[in-house]
C-alpha cells in the first residue's frame, strides 16, 4: 500500500467468507470451491418458471402487484362466505324495494371487506415484527407449500366447493339471523343486523383460508416499503379477494336471479393459485431474497 500499511483481503460468498490470502494452491483453491458452490446453489431453483394461464415468469422479478392479484383471487374462492351471500341474495330478491336490496347487500360486502382488512393488518404487523426470524419464515414457507398442495389436490380431484368448518347448527343460526334482518321494517334496524351477520360469517371464514393471509403478509413484510404502500397492497388484496362476491351480487341485482360462479372457473383458480402459492413457499424456504421485490 502507498501509505505503508498492510492490507488484508476479505472474500465474501453469501454467509461464508475467507479472510486473507496465502497462496493460489491453498487460499486460491478454497476460493474456487466457494465460487462453484455458490454457482451450484443459484441453479437449484430455475430462473424462469412456466405457470398455467400466466405463462412464463421470472420469480426474481415477479411483480408484487401480480402476486397480490393471484393470491387474492385464490383466497377469494372461499365456500364459507359464498353460500351465505347466495342465501342473502335469495332473500333480497324477494324484496320489492330495489334500493333497499342494493343497500343491504352492499353493507354485507363492505362489512366483509372491513373485517378481512383488519385481519390482514394484524397479520402484517405480526410479520413485520417476527417475519425476519428464520424459523418464522421457514414455518410460513412450509405452510405455503402445504396450502399450494391442497389447492392442487382440489383441482386434480375436481372437489366440490364446500365449507368444512361450519356445522349444520351454525348454518341454521346464520340463515335465521339473515331472515330476521331482512324482515325488519326499518332499514336502520336491518343494517346493523346484516353487518353483525357479515362480521360473524367472516370470522368463521378465516378458518377456511388455508393460511393464505399469513403467507401473503410474510411476503409483503419482506419487501421494504413505506407503511402507506403496505396498506395499499392490503386494500388491493381485499378488493381482489371480494371480486367473486361482488360479481355474483351485482349480477343478481341486475338480472334478479341468484347464481354462483361456475365450478370450472373456481377449479382453474385453484390450479393457478396452487402453483403460485407453492412457488412462493419454495422461495420462502430457499430464496427469500427473491421475494423482496426491490
Tab-separated table of C-alpha atoms in Angstrom:
chain	number	residue	atom	x	y	z
A	1	UNK	CA	0.000	0.000	0.000
A	2	UNK	CA	1.208	3.537	-0.730
A	3	UNK	CA	0.807	4.607	2.897
A	4	UNK	CA	2.994	1.739	4.106
A	5	UNK	CA	0.151	-0.050	5.900
A	6	UNK	CA	-0.569	-3.758	5.425
A	7	UNK	CA	-3.892	-4.663	3.786
A	8	UNK	CA	-5.720	-7.991	4.329
A	9	UNK	CA	-8.283	-9.026	1.661
A	10	UNK	CA	-11.749	-10.266	2.674
A	11	UNK	CA	-13.695	-12.552	0.282
A	12	UNK	CA	-17.453	-12.880	0.999
A	13	UNK	CA	-19.757	-15.502	-0.599
A	14	UNK	CA	-23.282	-15.280	0.833
A	15	UNK	CA	-22.954	-16.129	4.513
A	16	UNK	CA	-19.407	-17.503	4.124
A	17	UNK	CA	-16.129	-15.620	3.915
A	18	UNK	CA	-12.346	-16.056	3.707
A	19	UNK	CA	-10.033	-13.550	5.386
A	20	UNK	CA	-6.570	-13.116	3.901
A	21	UNK	CA	-4.760	-14.804	1.003
A	22	UNK	CA	-1.897	-17.271	1.367
A	23	UNK	CA	-1.090	-18.960	-1.940
A	24	UNK	CA	-3.010	-19.904	-5.098
A	25	UNK	CA	-2.590	-23.585	-4.169
A	26	UNK	CA	-4.292	-23.088	-0.765
A	27	UNK	CA	-6.425	-19.970	-0.462
A	28	UNK	CA	-6.947	-19.826	-4.233
A	29	UNK	CA	-8.248	-23.407	-4.296
A	30	UNK	CA	-10.613	-22.668	-1.370
A	31	UNK	CA	-11.956	-19.612	-3.194
A	32	UNK	CA	-12.603	-21.717	-6.320
A	33	UNK	CA	-14.621	-24.203	-4.254
A	34	UNK	CA	-16.746	-21.410	-2.766
A	35	UNK	CA	-17.397	-19.921	-6.215
A	36	UNK	CA	-18.514	-23.301	-7.605
A	37	UNK	CA	-20.728	-23.932	-4.566
A	38	UNK	CA	-22.417	-20.544	-4.955
A	39	UNK	CA	-22.989	-21.133	-8.678
A	40	UNK	CA	-24.495	-24.565	-7.992
A	41	UNK	CA	-26.837	-23.065	-5.373
A	42	UNK	CA	-28.058	-20.484	-7.895
A	43	UNK	CA	-29.033	-23.351	-10.220
A	44	UNK	CA	-31.114	-25.160	-7.555
A	45	UNK	CA	-34.210	-23.098	-8.402
A	46	UNK	CA	-34.892	-22.309	-12.103
A	47	UNK	CA	-34.579	-18.667	-13.064
A	48	UNK	CA	-37.853	-18.887	-15.016
A	49	UNK	CA	-40.982	-20.871	-14.192
A	50	UNK	CA	-43.865	-21.752	-16.534
A	51	UNK	CA	-47.289	-21.257	-14.910
A	52	UNK	CA	-50.690	-22.291	-16.344
A	53	UNK	CA	-52.559	-19.340	-17.910
A	54	UNK	CA	-49.991	-16.822	-16.598
A	55	UNK	CA	-47.244	-18.156	-18.871
A	56	UNK	CA	-43.525	-17.959	-18.074
A	57	UNK	CA	-42.370	-15.762	-15.176
A	58	UNK	CA	-39.055	-14.856	-13.579
A	59	UNK	CA	-39.518	-15.285	-9.803
A	60	UNK	CA	-36.717	-12.824	-9.052
A	61	UNK	CA	-38.557	-10.065	-10.949
A	62	UNK	CA	-42.128	-11.221	-10.403
A	63	UNK	CA	-44.342	-8.254	-9.685
A	64	UNK	CA	-45.680	-7.838	-6.163
A	65	UNK	CA	-48.773	-6.373	-7.803
A	66	UNK	CA	-49.328	-9.544	-9.856
A	67	UNK	CA	-48.652	-11.736	-6.826
A	68	UNK	CA	-51.227	-9.751	-4.840
A	69	UNK	CA	-53.843	-10.282	-7.547
A	70	UNK	CA	-53.176	-14.020	-7.915
A	71	UNK	CA	-53.150	-14.736	-4.181
A	72	UNK	CA	-56.190	-12.528	-3.569
A	73	UNK	CA	-58.147	-14.409	-6.242
A	74	UNK	CA	-57.072	-17.779	-4.855
A	75	UNK	CA	-58.101	-16.699	-1.363
A	76	UNK	CA	-61.399	-15.300	-2.620
A	77	UNK	CA	-62.839	-18.627	-3.750
A	78	UNK	CA	-63.981	-19.471	-0.272
A	79	UNK	CA	-67.172	-21.541	0.121
A	80	UNK	CA	-67.675	-20.456	3.740
A	81	UNK	CA	-68.811	-16.972	2.699
A	82	UNK	CA	-70.236	-17.672	-0.759
A	83	UNK	CA	-73.103	-19.854	0.471
A	84	UNK	CA	-74.131	-17.082	2.899
A	85	UNK	CA	-74.039	-14.485	0.113
A	86	UNK	CA	-76.159	-16.688	-2.175
A	87	UNK	CA	-78.706	-17.220	0.604
A	88	UNK	CA	-78.749	-13.470	1.336
A	89	UNK	CA	-79.283	-12.683	-2.342
A	90	UNK	CA	-82.195	-15.119	-2.416
A	91	UNK	CA	-83.800	-13.200	0.472
A	92	UNK	CA	-83.073	-9.820	-1.107
A	93	UNK	CA	-84.675	-10.833	-4.390
A	94	UNK	CA	-87.924	-11.284	-2.502
A	95	UNK	CA	-87.986	-7.561	-1.652
A	96	UNK	CA	-89.809	-5.083	-3.849
A	97	UNK	CA	-87.540	-2.180	-2.910
A	98	UNK	CA	-84.515	-2.319	-5.248
A	99	UNK	CA	-82.669	0.452	-3.403
A	100	UNK	CA	-83.021	-1.499	-0.152
A	101	UNK	CA	-81.652	-4.600	-1.915
A	102	UNK	CA	-78.528	-2.721	-3.037
A	103	UNK	CA	-78.004	-1.082	0.370
A	104	UNK	CA	-78.292	-4.288	2.427
A	105	UNK	CA	-76.194	-6.371	0.018
A	106	UNK	CA	-73.585	-3.616	-0.229
A	107	UNK	CA	-73.443	-3.352	3.563
A	108	UNK	CA	-72.768	-7.102	3.778
A	109	UNK	CA	-69.883	-6.839	1.303
A	110	UNK	CA	-68.450	-3.693	2.909
A	111	UNK	CA	-68.534	-5.281	6.374
A	112	UNK	CA	-66.844	-8.396	4.966
A	113	UNK	CA	-64.107	-6.258	3.396
A	114	UNK	CA	-63.547	-4.338	6.639
A	115	UNK	CA	-63.225	-7.495	8.737
A	116	UNK	CA	-60.730	-9.028	6.312
A	117	UNK	CA	-58.683	-5.822	6.084
A	118	UNK	CA	-58.409	-5.628	9.883
A	119	UNK	CA	-57.376	-9.291	9.967
A	120	UNK	CA	-54.713	-8.775	7.274
A	121	UNK	CA	-53.428	-5.665	9.052
A	122	UNK	CA	-52.948	-7.690	12.233
A	123	UNK	CA	-51.075	-10.400	10.296
A	124	UNK	CA	-48.884	-7.802	8.561
A	125	UNK	CA	-47.851	-6.210	11.848
A	126	UNK	CA	-47.038	-9.632	13.295
A	127	UNK	CA	-44.907	-10.454	10.254
A	128	UNK	CA	-43.154	-7.077	10.346
A	129	UNK	CA	-42.244	-7.840	13.938
A	130	UNK	CA	-41.372	-11.530	13.606
A	131	UNK	CA	-41.127	-12.253	9.870
A	132	UNK	CA	-37.356	-11.744	9.705
A	133	UNK	CA	-36.819	-14.546	12.247
A	134	UNK	CA	-35.626	-17.576	10.318
A	135	UNK	CA	-37.878	-20.154	11.940
A	136	UNK	CA	-40.963	-17.966	11.337
A	137	UNK	CA	-40.089	-17.633	7.660
A	138	UNK	CA	-39.456	-21.380	7.381
A	139	UNK	CA	-42.761	-22.159	9.118
A	140	UNK	CA	-44.665	-19.853	6.739
A	141	UNK	CA	-42.822	-21.408	3.780
A	142	UNK	CA	-43.860	-24.904	4.850
A	143	UNK	CA	-47.433	-23.650	5.330
A	144	UNK	CA	-47.379	-22.182	1.817
A	145	UNK	CA	-46.182	-25.430	0.247
A	146	UNK	CA	-48.882	-27.344	2.147
A	147	UNK	CA	-51.583	-24.835	1.121
A	148	UNK	CA	-50.437	-24.974	-2.512
A	149	UNK	CA	-50.570	-28.768	-2.433
A	150	UNK	CA	-54.118	-28.581	-1.010
A	151	UNK	CA	-55.253	-26.289	-3.829
A	152	UNK	CA	-53.647	-28.513	-6.469
A	153	UNK	CA	-55.262	-31.579	-4.875
A	154	UNK	CA	-58.672	-29.924	-5.110
A	155	UNK	CA	-58.009	-29.190	-8.775
A	156	UNK	CA	-56.836	-32.740	-9.541
A	157	UNK	CA	-59.721	-34.425	-7.709
A	158	UNK	CA	-62.347	-31.973	-9.030
A	159	UNK	CA	-63.570	-31.486	-5.464
A	160	UNK	CA	-66.777	-29.537	-4.965
A	161	UNK	CA	-66.600	-26.283	-3.049
A	162	UNK	CA	-67.945	-26.981	0.425
A	163	UNK	CA	-67.382	-25.227	3.730
A	164	UNK	CA	-65.817	-27.712	6.103
A	165	UNK	CA	-65.715	-25.531	9.222
A	166	UNK	CA	-69.407	-24.702	9.671
A	167	UNK	CA	-71.762	-27.199	11.263
A	168	UNK	CA	-75.448	-27.566	10.273
A	169	UNK	CA	-76.469	-25.841	13.520
A	170	UNK	CA	-74.218	-22.859	12.737
A	171	UNK	CA	-75.714	-22.588	9.270
A	172	UNK	CA	-79.231	-22.625	10.699
A	173	UNK	CA	-78.329	-19.804	13.084
A	174	UNK	CA	-76.826	-17.727	10.274
A	175	UNK	CA	-79.828	-18.200	7.987
A	176	UNK	CA	-82.192	-17.354	10.855
A	177	UNK	CA	-80.286	-14.126	11.529
A	178	UNK	CA	-80.403	-13.155	7.876
A	179	UNK	CA	-84.152	-13.800	7.665
A	180	UNK	CA	-84.689	-11.722	10.782
A	181	UNK	CA	-82.560	-8.876	9.438
A	182	UNK	CA	-84.275	-8.784	6.046
A	183	UNK	CA	-87.727	-8.883	7.656
A	184	UNK	CA	-87.060	-5.693	9.663
A	185	UNK	CA	-89.374	-2.924	8.514
A	186	UNK	CA	-86.879	-0.195	9.346
A	187	UNK	CA	-83.676	-0.035	7.332
A	188	UNK	CA	-81.939	1.398	10.413
A	189	UNK	CA	-82.595	-1.895	12.238
A	190	UNK	CA	-81.871	-4.114	9.256
A	191	UNK	CA	-78.436	-2.607	8.514
A	192	UNK	CA	-76.719	-3.369	11.848
A	193	UNK	CA	-78.195	-6.883	11.805
A	194	UNK	CA	-76.752	-7.512	8.332
A	195	UNK	CA	-73.366	-6.058	9.352
A	196	UNK	CA	-73.238	-8.177	12.514
A	197	UNK	CA	-74.005	-11.317	10.499
A	198	UNK	CA	-71.300	-10.433	7.952
A	199	UNK	CA	-68.746	-9.991	10.741
A	200	UNK	CA	-69.671	-13.345	12.300
A	201	UNK	CA	-69.548	-15.160	8.958
A	202	UNK	CA	-66.171	-13.701	8.023
A	203	UNK	CA	-64.655	-14.659	11.366
A	204	UNK	CA	-65.667	-18.241	10.574
A	205	UNK	CA	-64.384	-17.835	7.015
A	206	UNK	CA	-60.875	-17.049	8.270
A	207	UNK	CA	-60.531	-20.723	9.199
A	208	UNK	CA	-61.125	-21.669	5.541
A	209	UNK	CA	-58.288	-19.569	4.148
A	210	UNK	CA	-55.581	-22.244	4.436
A	211	UNK	CA	-53.126	-19.712	5.879
A	212	UNK	CA	-53.046	-17.539	2.747
A	213	UNK	CA	-53.180	-14.242	4.716
A	214	UNK	CA	-50.128	-15.315	6.740
A	215	UNK	CA	-48.274	-16.306	3.572
A	216	UNK	CA	-49.094	-13.083	1.723
A	217	UNK	CA	-48.283	-10.767	4.633
A	218	UNK	CA	-44.944	-12.555	5.172
A	219	UNK	CA	-44.020	-11.790	1.545
A	220	UNK	CA	-45.226	-8.211	1.991
A	221	UNK	CA	-43.179	-7.826	5.186
A	222	UNK	CA	-40.036	-8.970	3.335
A	223	UNK	CA	-40.409	-6.012	0.970
A	224	UNK	CA	-39.087	-2.715	2.293
A	225	UNK	CA	-41.968	-0.345	1.549
A	226	UNK	CA	-43.409	2.726	3.265
A	227	UNK	CA	-46.319	1.929	5.570
A	228	UNK	CA	-48.878	3.505	3.212
A	229	UNK	CA	-47.788	1.201	0.387
A	230	UNK	CA	-48.042	-1.844	2.644
A	231	UNK	CA	-51.620	-0.906	3.497
A	232	UNK	CA	-52.337	-0.017	-0.124
A	233	UNK	CA	-51.412	-3.563	-1.129
A	234	UNK	CA	-53.684	-4.892	1.629
A	235	UNK	CA	-56.571	-2.835	0.229
A	236	UNK	CA	-55.895	-4.263	-3.241
A	237	UNK	CA	-55.715	-7.804	-1.832
A	238	UNK	CA	-59.083	-7.372	-0.085
A	239	UNK	CA	-60.661	-5.911	-3.227
A	240	UNK	CA	-59.458	-8.825	-5.363
A	241	UNK	CA	-60.472	-11.225	-2.581
A	242	UNK	CA	-64.061	-9.925	-2.828
A	243	UNK	CA	-64.223	-9.738	-6.625
A	244	UNK	CA	-66.116	-13.018	-6.975
A	245	UNK	CA	-68.634	-11.951	-4.313
A	246	UNK	CA	-69.061	-8.537	-5.954
A	247	UNK	CA	-69.572	-10.150	-9.363
A	248	UNK	CA	-72.202	-12.578	-8.038
A	249	UNK	CA	-74.041	-9.837	-6.128
A	250	UNK	CA	-74.079	-7.284	-8.962
A	251	UNK	CA	-75.135	-9.931	-11.496
A	252	UNK	CA	-78.003	-10.977	-9.208
A	253	UNK	CA	-79.162	-7.399	-8.648
A	254	UNK	CA	-79.111	-6.658	-12.388
A	255	UNK	CA	-80.668	-9.914	-13.609
A	256	UNK	CA	-82.808	-10.504	-10.491
A	257	UNK	CA	-81.540	-14.066	-10.410
A	258	UNK	CA	-79.250	-15.724	-7.847
A	259	UNK	CA	-76.374	-17.841	-9.148
A	260	UNK	CA	-72.791	-18.609	-8.145
A	261	UNK	CA	-69.637	-18.770	-10.234
A	262	UNK	CA	-69.149	-21.873	-12.306
A	263	UNK	CA	-67.227	-24.758	-10.806
A	264	UNK	CA	-64.835	-24.741	-13.769
A	265	UNK	CA	-63.796	-21.127	-13.114
A	266	UNK	CA	-63.249	-21.858	-9.434
A	267	UNK	CA	-61.338	-25.036	-10.282
A	268	UNK	CA	-58.840	-23.275	-12.537
A	269	UNK	CA	-58.406	-20.544	-9.947
A	270	UNK	CA	-57.321	-23.326	-7.601
A	271	UNK	CA	-54.820	-24.537	-10.211
A	272	UNK	CA	-53.178	-21.146	-10.757
A	273	UNK	CA	-53.323	-20.264	-7.066
A	274	UNK	CA	-51.911	-23.637	-6.049
A	275	UNK	CA	-48.935	-23.332	-8.385
A	276	UNK	CA	-48.137	-19.752	-7.381
A	277	UNK	CA	-48.528	-20.424	-3.645
A	278	UNK	CA	-46.281	-23.486	-3.908
A	279	UNK	CA	-43.632	-21.429	-5.712
A	280	UNK	CA	-43.884	-18.724	-3.040
A	281	UNK	CA	-43.433	-21.364	-0.338
A	282	UNK	CA	-40.330	-22.794	-2.002
A	283	UNK	CA	-38.866	-19.314	-2.392
A	284	UNK	CA	-39.551	-18.525	1.273
A	285	UNK	CA	-37.664	-21.691	2.197
A	286	UNK	CA	-34.719	-21.447	-0.204
A	287	UNK	CA	-34.585	-17.981	-1.804
A	288	UNK	CA	-36.378	-15.441	0.410
A	289	UNK	CA	-34.353	-12.606	-1.118
A	290	UNK	CA	-36.182	-13.174	-4.416
A	291	UNK	CA	-39.390	-12.098	-2.660
A	292	UNK	CA	-38.006	-8.735	-1.553
A	293	UNK	CA	-39.209	-7.057	-4.803
A	294	UNK	CA	-36.675	-4.264	-4.519
